Short mmCIF file of C-alpha atoms in Angstrom, two decimals:
data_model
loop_
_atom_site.label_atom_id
_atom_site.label_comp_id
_atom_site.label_asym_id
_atom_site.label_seq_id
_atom_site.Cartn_x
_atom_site.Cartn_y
_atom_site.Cartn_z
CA UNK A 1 99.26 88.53 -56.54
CA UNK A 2 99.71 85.11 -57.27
CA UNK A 3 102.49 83.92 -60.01
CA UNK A 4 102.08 81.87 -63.02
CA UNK A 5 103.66 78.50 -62.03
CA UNK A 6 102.62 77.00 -65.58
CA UNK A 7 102.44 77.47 -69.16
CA UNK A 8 99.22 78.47 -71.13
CA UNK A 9 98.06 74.91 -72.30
CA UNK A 10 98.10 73.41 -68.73
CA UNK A 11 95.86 76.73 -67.60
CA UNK A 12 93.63 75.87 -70.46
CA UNK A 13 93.06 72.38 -69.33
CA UNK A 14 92.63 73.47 -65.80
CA UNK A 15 89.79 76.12 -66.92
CA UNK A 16 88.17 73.61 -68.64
CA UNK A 17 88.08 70.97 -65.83
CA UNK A 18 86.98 73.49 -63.81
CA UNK A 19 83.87 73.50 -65.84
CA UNK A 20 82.67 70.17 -64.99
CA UNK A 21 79.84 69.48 -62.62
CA UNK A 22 81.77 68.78 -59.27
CA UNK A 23 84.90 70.28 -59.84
CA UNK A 24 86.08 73.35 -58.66
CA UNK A 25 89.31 75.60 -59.62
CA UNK A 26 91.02 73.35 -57.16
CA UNK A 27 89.89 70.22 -57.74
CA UNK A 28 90.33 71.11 -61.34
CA UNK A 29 93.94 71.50 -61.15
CA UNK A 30 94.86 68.56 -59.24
CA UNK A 31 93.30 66.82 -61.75
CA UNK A 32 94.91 68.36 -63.99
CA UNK A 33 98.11 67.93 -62.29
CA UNK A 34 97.04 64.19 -62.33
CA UNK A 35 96.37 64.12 -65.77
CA UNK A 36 99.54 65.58 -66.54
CA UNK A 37 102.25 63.32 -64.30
CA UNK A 38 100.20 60.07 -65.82
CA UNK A 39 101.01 61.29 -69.51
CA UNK A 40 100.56 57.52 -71.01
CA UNK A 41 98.14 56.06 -68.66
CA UNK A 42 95.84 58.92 -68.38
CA UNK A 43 96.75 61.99 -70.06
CA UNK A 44 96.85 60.42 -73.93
CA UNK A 45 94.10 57.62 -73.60
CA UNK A 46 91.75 60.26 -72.32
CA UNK A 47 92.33 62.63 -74.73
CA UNK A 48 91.63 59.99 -77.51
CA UNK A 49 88.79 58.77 -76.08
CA UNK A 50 87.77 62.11 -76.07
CA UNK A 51 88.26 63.00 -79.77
CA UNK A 52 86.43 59.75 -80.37
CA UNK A 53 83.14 60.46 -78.25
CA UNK A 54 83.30 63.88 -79.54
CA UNK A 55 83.54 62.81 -82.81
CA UNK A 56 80.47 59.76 -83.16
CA UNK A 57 77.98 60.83 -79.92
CA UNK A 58 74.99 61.85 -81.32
CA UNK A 59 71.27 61.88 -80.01
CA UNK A 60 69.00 59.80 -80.44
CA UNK A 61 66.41 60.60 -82.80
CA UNK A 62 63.65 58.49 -81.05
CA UNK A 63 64.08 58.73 -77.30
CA UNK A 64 66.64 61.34 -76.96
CA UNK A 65 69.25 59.50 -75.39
CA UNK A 66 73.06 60.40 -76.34
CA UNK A 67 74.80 57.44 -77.96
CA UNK A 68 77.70 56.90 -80.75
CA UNK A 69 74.39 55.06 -82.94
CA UNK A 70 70.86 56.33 -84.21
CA UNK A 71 68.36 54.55 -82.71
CA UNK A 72 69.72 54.24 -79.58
CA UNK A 73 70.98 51.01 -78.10
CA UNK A 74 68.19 51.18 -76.13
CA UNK A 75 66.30 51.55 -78.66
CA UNK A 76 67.50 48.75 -80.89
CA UNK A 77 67.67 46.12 -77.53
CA UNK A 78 64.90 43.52 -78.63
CA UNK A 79 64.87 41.98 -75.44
CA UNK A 80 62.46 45.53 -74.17
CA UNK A 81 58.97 45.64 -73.46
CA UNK A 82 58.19 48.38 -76.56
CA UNK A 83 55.03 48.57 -75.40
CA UNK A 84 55.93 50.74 -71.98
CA UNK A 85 57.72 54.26 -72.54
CA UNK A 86 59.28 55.62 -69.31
CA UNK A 87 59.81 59.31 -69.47
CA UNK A 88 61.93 61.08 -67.81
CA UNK A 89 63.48 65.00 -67.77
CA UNK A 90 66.80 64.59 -68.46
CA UNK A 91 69.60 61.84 -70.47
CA UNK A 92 70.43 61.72 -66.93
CA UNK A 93 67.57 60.30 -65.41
CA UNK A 94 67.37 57.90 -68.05
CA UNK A 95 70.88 56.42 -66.70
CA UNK A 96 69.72 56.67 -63.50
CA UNK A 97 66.98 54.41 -64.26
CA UNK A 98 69.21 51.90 -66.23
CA UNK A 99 71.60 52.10 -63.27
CA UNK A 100 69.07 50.53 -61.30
CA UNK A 101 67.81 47.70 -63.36
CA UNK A 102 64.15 48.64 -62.30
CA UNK A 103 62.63 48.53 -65.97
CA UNK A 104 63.37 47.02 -69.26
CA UNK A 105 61.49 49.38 -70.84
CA UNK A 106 61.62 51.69 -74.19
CA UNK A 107 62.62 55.55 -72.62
CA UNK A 108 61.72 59.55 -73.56
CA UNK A 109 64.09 62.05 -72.77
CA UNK A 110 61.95 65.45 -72.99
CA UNK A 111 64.93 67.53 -72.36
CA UNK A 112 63.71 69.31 -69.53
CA UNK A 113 60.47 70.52 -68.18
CA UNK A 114 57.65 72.65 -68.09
CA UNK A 115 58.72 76.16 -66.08
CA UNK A 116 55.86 79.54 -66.98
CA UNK A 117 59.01 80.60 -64.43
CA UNK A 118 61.37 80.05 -66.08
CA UNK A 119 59.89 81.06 -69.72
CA UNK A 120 60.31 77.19 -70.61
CA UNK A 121 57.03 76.11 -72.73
CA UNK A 122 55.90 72.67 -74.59
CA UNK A 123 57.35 73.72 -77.92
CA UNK A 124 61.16 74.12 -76.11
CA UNK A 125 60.41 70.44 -75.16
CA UNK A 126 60.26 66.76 -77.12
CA UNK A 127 56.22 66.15 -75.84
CA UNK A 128 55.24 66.54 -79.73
CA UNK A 129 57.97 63.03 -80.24
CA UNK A 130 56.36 61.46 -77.35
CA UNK A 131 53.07 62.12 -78.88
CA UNK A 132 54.04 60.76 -82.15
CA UNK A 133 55.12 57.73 -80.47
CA UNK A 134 52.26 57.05 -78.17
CA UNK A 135 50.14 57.56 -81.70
CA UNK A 136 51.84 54.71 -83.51
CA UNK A 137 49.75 52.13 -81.87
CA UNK A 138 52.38 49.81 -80.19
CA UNK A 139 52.56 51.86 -76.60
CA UNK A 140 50.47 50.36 -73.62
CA UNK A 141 51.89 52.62 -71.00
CA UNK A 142 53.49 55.55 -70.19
CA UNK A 143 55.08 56.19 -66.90
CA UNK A 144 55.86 59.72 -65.95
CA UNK A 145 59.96 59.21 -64.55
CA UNK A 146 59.86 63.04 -63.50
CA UNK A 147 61.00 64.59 -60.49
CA UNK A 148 58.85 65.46 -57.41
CA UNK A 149 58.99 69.04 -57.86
CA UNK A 150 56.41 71.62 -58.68
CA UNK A 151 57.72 72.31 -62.41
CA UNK A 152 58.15 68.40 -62.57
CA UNK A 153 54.21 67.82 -61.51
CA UNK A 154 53.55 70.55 -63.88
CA UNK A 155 55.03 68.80 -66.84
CA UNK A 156 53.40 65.25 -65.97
CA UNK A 157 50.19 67.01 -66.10
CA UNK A 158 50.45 68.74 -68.87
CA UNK A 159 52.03 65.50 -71.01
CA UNK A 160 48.78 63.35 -69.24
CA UNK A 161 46.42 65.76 -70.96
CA UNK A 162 48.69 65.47 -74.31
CA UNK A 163 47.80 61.58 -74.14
CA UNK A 164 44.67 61.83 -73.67
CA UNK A 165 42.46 59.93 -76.85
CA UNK A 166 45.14 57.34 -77.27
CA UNK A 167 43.70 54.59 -74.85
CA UNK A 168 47.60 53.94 -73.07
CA UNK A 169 47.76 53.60 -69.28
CA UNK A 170 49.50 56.47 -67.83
CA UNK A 171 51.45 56.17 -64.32
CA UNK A 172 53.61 58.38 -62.19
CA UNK A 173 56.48 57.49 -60.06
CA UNK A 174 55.56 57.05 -56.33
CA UNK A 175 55.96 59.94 -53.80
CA UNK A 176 56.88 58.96 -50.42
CA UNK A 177 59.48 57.55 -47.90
CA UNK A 178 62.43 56.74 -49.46
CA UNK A 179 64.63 53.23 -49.00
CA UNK A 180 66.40 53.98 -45.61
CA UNK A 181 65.03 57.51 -44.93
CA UNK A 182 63.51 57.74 -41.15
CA UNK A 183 60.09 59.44 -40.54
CA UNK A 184 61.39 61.80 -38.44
CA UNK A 185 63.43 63.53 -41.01
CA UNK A 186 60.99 63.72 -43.53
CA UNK A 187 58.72 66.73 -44.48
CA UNK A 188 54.76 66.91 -43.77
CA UNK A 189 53.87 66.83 -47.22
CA UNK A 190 56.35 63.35 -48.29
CA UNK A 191 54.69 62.45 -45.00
CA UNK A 192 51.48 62.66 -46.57
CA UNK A 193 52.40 61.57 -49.91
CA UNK A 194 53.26 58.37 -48.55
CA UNK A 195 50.62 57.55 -46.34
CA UNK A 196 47.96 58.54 -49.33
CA UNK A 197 50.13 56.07 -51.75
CA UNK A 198 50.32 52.99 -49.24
CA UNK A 199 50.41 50.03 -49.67
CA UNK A 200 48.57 46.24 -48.83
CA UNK A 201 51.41 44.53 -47.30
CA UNK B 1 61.68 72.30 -49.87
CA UNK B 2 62.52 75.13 -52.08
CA UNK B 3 59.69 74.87 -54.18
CA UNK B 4 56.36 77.34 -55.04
CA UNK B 5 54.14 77.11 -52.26
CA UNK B 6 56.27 75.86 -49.35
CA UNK B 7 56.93 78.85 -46.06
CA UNK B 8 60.48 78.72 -44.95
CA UNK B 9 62.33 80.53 -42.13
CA UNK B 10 65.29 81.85 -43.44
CA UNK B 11 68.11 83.54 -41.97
CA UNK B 12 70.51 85.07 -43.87
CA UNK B 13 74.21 85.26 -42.29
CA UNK B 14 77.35 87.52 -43.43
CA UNK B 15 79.91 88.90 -41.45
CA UNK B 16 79.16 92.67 -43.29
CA UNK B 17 75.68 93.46 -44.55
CA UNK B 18 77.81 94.13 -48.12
CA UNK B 19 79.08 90.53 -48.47
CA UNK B 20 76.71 87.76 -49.83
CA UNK B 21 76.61 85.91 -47.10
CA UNK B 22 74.77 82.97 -46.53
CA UNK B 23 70.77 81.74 -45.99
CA UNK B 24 70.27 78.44 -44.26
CA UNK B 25 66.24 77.93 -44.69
CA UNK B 26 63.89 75.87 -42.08
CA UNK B 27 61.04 74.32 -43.52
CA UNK B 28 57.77 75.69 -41.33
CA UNK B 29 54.69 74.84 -44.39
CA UNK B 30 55.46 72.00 -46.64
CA UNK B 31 52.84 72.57 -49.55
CA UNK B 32 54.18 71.73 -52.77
CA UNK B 33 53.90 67.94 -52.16
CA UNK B 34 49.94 68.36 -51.52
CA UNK B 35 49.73 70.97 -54.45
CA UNK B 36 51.55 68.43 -57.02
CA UNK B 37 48.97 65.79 -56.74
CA UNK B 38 46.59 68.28 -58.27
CA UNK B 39 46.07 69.02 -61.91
CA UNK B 40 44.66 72.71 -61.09
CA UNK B 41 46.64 72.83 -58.03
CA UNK B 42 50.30 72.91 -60.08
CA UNK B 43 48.79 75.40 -62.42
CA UNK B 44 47.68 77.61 -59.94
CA UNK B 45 50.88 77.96 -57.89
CA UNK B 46 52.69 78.19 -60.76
CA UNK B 47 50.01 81.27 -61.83
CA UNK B 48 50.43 82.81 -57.93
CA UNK B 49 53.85 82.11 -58.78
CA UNK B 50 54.32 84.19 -62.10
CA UNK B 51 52.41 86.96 -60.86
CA UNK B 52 54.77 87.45 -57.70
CA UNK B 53 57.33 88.54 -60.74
CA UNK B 54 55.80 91.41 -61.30
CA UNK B 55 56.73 92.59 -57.72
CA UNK B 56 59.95 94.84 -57.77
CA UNK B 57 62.79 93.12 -54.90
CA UNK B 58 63.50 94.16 -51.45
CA UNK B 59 59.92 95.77 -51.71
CA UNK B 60 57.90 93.83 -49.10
CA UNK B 61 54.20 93.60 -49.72
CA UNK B 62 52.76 92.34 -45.71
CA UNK B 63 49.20 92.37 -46.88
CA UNK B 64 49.66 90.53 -50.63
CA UNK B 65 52.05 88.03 -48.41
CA UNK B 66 49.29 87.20 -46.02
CA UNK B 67 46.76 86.91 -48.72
CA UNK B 68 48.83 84.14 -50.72
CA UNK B 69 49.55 82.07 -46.96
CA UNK B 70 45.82 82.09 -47.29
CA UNK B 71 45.17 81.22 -50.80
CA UNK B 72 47.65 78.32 -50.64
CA UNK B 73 46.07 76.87 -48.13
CA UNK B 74 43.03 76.34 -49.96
CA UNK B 75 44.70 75.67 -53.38
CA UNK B 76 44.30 71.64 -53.76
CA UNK B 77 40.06 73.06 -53.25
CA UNK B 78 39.51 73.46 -57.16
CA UNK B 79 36.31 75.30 -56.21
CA UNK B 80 37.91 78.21 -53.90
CA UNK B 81 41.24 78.00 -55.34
CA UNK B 82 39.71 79.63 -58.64
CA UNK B 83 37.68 82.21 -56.33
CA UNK B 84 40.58 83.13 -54.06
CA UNK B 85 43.28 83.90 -57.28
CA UNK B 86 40.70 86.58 -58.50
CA UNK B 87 41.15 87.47 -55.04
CA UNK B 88 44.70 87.35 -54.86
CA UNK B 89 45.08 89.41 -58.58
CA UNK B 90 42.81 91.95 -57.47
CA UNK B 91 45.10 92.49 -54.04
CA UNK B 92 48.37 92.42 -56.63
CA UNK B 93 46.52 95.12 -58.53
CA UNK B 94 46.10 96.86 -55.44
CA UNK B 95 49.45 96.56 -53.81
CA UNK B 96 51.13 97.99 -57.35
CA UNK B 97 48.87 101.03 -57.21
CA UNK B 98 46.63 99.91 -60.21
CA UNK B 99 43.52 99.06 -57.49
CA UNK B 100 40.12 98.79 -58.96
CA UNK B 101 37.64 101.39 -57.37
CA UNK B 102 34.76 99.42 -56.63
CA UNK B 103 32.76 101.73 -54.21
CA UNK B 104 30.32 103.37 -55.99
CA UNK B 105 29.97 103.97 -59.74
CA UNK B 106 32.12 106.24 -61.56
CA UNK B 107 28.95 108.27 -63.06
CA UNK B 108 26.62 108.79 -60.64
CA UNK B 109 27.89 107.71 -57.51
CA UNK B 110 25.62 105.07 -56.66
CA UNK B 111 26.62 102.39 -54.05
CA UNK B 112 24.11 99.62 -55.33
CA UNK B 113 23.89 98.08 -58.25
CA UNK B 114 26.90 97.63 -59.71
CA UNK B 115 27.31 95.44 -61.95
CA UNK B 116 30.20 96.43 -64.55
CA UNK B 117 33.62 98.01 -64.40
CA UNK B 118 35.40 100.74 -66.79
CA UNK B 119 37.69 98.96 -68.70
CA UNK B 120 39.53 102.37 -69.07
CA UNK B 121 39.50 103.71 -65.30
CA UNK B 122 38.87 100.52 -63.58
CA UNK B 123 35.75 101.61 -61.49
CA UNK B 124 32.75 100.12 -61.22
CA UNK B 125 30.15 101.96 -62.91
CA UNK B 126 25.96 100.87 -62.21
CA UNK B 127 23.48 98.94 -64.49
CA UNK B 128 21.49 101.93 -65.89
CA UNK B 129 24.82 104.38 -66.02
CA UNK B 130 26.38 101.37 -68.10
CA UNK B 131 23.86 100.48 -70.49
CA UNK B 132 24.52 102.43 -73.59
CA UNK B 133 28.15 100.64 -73.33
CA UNK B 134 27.47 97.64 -72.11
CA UNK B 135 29.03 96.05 -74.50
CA UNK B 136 32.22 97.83 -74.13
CA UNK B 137 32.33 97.51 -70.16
CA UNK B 138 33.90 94.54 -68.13
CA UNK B 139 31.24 92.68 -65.85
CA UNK B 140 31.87 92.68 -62.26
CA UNK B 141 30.89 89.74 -60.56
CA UNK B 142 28.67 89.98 -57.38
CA UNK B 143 30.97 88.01 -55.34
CA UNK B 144 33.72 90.58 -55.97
CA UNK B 145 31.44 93.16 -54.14
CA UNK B 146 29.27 91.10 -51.39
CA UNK B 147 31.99 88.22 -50.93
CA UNK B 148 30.41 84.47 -50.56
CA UNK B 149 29.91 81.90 -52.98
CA UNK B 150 30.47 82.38 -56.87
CA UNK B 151 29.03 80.17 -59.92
CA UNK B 152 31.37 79.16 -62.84
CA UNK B 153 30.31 82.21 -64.88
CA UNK B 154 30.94 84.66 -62.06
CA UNK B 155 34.76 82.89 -61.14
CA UNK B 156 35.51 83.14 -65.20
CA UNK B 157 34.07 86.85 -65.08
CA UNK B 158 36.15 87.99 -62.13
CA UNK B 159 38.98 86.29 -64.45
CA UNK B 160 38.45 88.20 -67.46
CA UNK B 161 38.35 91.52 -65.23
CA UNK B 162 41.79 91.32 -63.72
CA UNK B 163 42.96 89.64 -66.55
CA UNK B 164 42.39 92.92 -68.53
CA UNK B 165 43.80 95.00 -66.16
CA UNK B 166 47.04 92.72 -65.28
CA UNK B 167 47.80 92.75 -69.39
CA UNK B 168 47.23 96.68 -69.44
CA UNK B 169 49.00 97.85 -66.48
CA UNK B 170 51.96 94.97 -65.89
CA UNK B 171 52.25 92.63 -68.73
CA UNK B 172 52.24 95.08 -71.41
CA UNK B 173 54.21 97.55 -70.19
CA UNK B 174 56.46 95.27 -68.53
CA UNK B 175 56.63 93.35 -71.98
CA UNK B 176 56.68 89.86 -69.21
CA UNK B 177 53.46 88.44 -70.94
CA UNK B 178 50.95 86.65 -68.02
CA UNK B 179 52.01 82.77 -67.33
CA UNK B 180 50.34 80.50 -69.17
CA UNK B 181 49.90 78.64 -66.63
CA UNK B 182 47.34 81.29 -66.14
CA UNK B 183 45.20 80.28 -69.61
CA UNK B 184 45.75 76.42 -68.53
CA UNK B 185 44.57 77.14 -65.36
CA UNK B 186 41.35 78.35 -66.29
CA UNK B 187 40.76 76.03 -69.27
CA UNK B 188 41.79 73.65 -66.63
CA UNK B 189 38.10 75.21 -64.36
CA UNK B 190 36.03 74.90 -67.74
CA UNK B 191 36.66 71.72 -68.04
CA UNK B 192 35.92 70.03 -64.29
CA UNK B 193 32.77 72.48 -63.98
CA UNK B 194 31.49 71.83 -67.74
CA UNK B 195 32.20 68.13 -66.11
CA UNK B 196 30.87 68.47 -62.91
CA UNK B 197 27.28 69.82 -64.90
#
């Protein structure tokens, strides 16, 4: 049986590291350990910024992005093209995109997607804001940002059929080979995929 | 490559049968990425999908397996796909021990003529036996019977019958309501054969 080698507060941290995506009980207390020996640099500043975020993140009542403002400040940039809406699954997907510069377009988080599976049906989603937004008349396209995956599909159908009557162009991602990936490596059906989405070149 | 639709090799490795060892899984079929292109493809594998809940674990079912390696195969063809899933619901009632009986009719023991199905016993029962209750019975489609081709209205028939007897023998008593992906499914074959004329 292993001892205690520290007192309550420093376990509590190091369960609650633990939680985060990536971190194991490990990880979580050498972290921790970090956390604690860098007391000023670390330790206090991230704990404050902490209490802050905590305090003024909120999501976005438009898109569903998480910011400290309502709209968004990607919803509030003037320099976007409001008339495309990219939508994606997840808040993460959204930063994804940003991270990549690709589009300096207006976004919709639906918070998930469509899984009979998993019990997961349109109501438990945001499709009825996307709607509401296509309606308003300003929306040209929508392009469907969600994953490759069977539940993803599902969703980008089912949000196609939503749009339907509103006259907006509606486009998927592109399934295929991906930037550095080698033919060899890749599954029959990407394989496929690719070769039915090619391109003049 | 984990996803509805795809066959994988797995092998699962522990060092005792009691510990929860580890799978590593080998892609053999991919067919999600075909399936996903399609509006009615996605809805069905999601509907073959749901319906594989309903089977209890570590029970294997050989003959349902081999019947869904078939059906997925012809999936992404909206005018079998629809065919084949009656075919695949009526082997799922089979393999759970609700089977319909569709032999001879319940009555009189005819072998022709058939053309409607107890919705209390699940047995086909013969055009004159059914008559008075016609209303009351479930239609059974010819294709069900002599196999072959099958028109819109004989596809959404075949529906309607295991559809009643999936609710009353699994969903219900289960309380795990059908997918549905099931209803969007067939909505879904309405529409492109209302289309299609």
């Amino acid at each position: 049986m292993s001892r205690r080698v520290t007192g309550p507060e420093i376990e509590r941290l190091i369960q609650l590291l633990a939680r985060l995506p990536g971190l194991g009980p490990r990880s979580a207390r050498r972290a921790a350990l970090q956390l604690v020996k860098k007391r000023d640099q670390l330790l206090i500043p991230l704990a404050e910024a902490m209490a802050v975020a905590a305090q003024k993140v909120t999501t976005c009542s438009c898109c569903g992005n998480v910011d400290t403002a309502d709209p968004c400040a990607v919803c509030t940039d003037p320099q976007r093209d409001r008339s495309v809406i990219v939508v994606v699954e997840d808040v993460a997907d959204l930063w994804a995109l940003e991270r990549a510069g690709a589009i300096d377009a207006l976004y919709h988080v639906l918070g998930g997607t469509l899984s009979p599976l998993d019990g997961i049906g349109p109501d438990d989603l945001d499709i009825a804001g996307l709607v509401e937004r296509a309606a308003q008349g300003e929306v040209r396209e929508v392009i469907l940002a969600v994953n490759a995956t069977v539940d993803g599909q599902t969703t980008a159908h089912y949000v196609t059929d939503r749009l339907q009557g509103f006259g907006i162009r509606v486009s998927r991602l592109a399934h295929g080979v991906p930037v550095g990936g080698e033919l060899d490596y890749l599954d029959e059906g990407t394989l496929t995929a690719a070769i039915r989405a090619r391109q003049p070149f | 490559m984990l996803q509805p639709g795809n066959t994988l090799q797995l092998t699962w490795r522990a060092r005792l049968e009691s510990h929860l060892g580890m799978f590593t899984a080998e892609l053999v079929t991919a067919r999600a990425a075909r399936l996903i292109d399609s509006r009615s493809g996605v809805l069905a594998l999601q509907t073959l999908a749901a319906h594989l809940r309903y089977l209890a674990e570590r029970d294997p079912h050989p003959a349902l397996y081999e019947t869904g390696r078939v059906i997925l195969d012809h999936l992404d063809e909206e005018t079998s796909a629809a065919r084949l899933m009656v075919r695949f619901e009526m082997a799922l009632l089979d393999e759970l021990g609700f089977g319909l009986d569709l032999s001879k009719c319940a009555s009189t023991g005819r072998r022709d003529d058939l053309v409607y199905v107890s919705p209390k016993s699940g047995r086909a029962v013969s055009r004159e036996a059914g008559a008075p209750w016609a209303d009351r019975m479930l239609p059974l489609p010819a294709f069900l019977l002599q196999g072959g081709e099958a028109g819109t209205d004989d596809v959404l028939a075949g529906f309607d019958l295991t559809g009643h007897f999936l609710v009353r023998h699994l969903a219900e008593p289960r309380a795990v309501p059908l997918s549905p992906a099931r209803d969007q499914f067939l909505r879904q074959f309405r529409a492109a054969n209302a289309r299609s004329g």
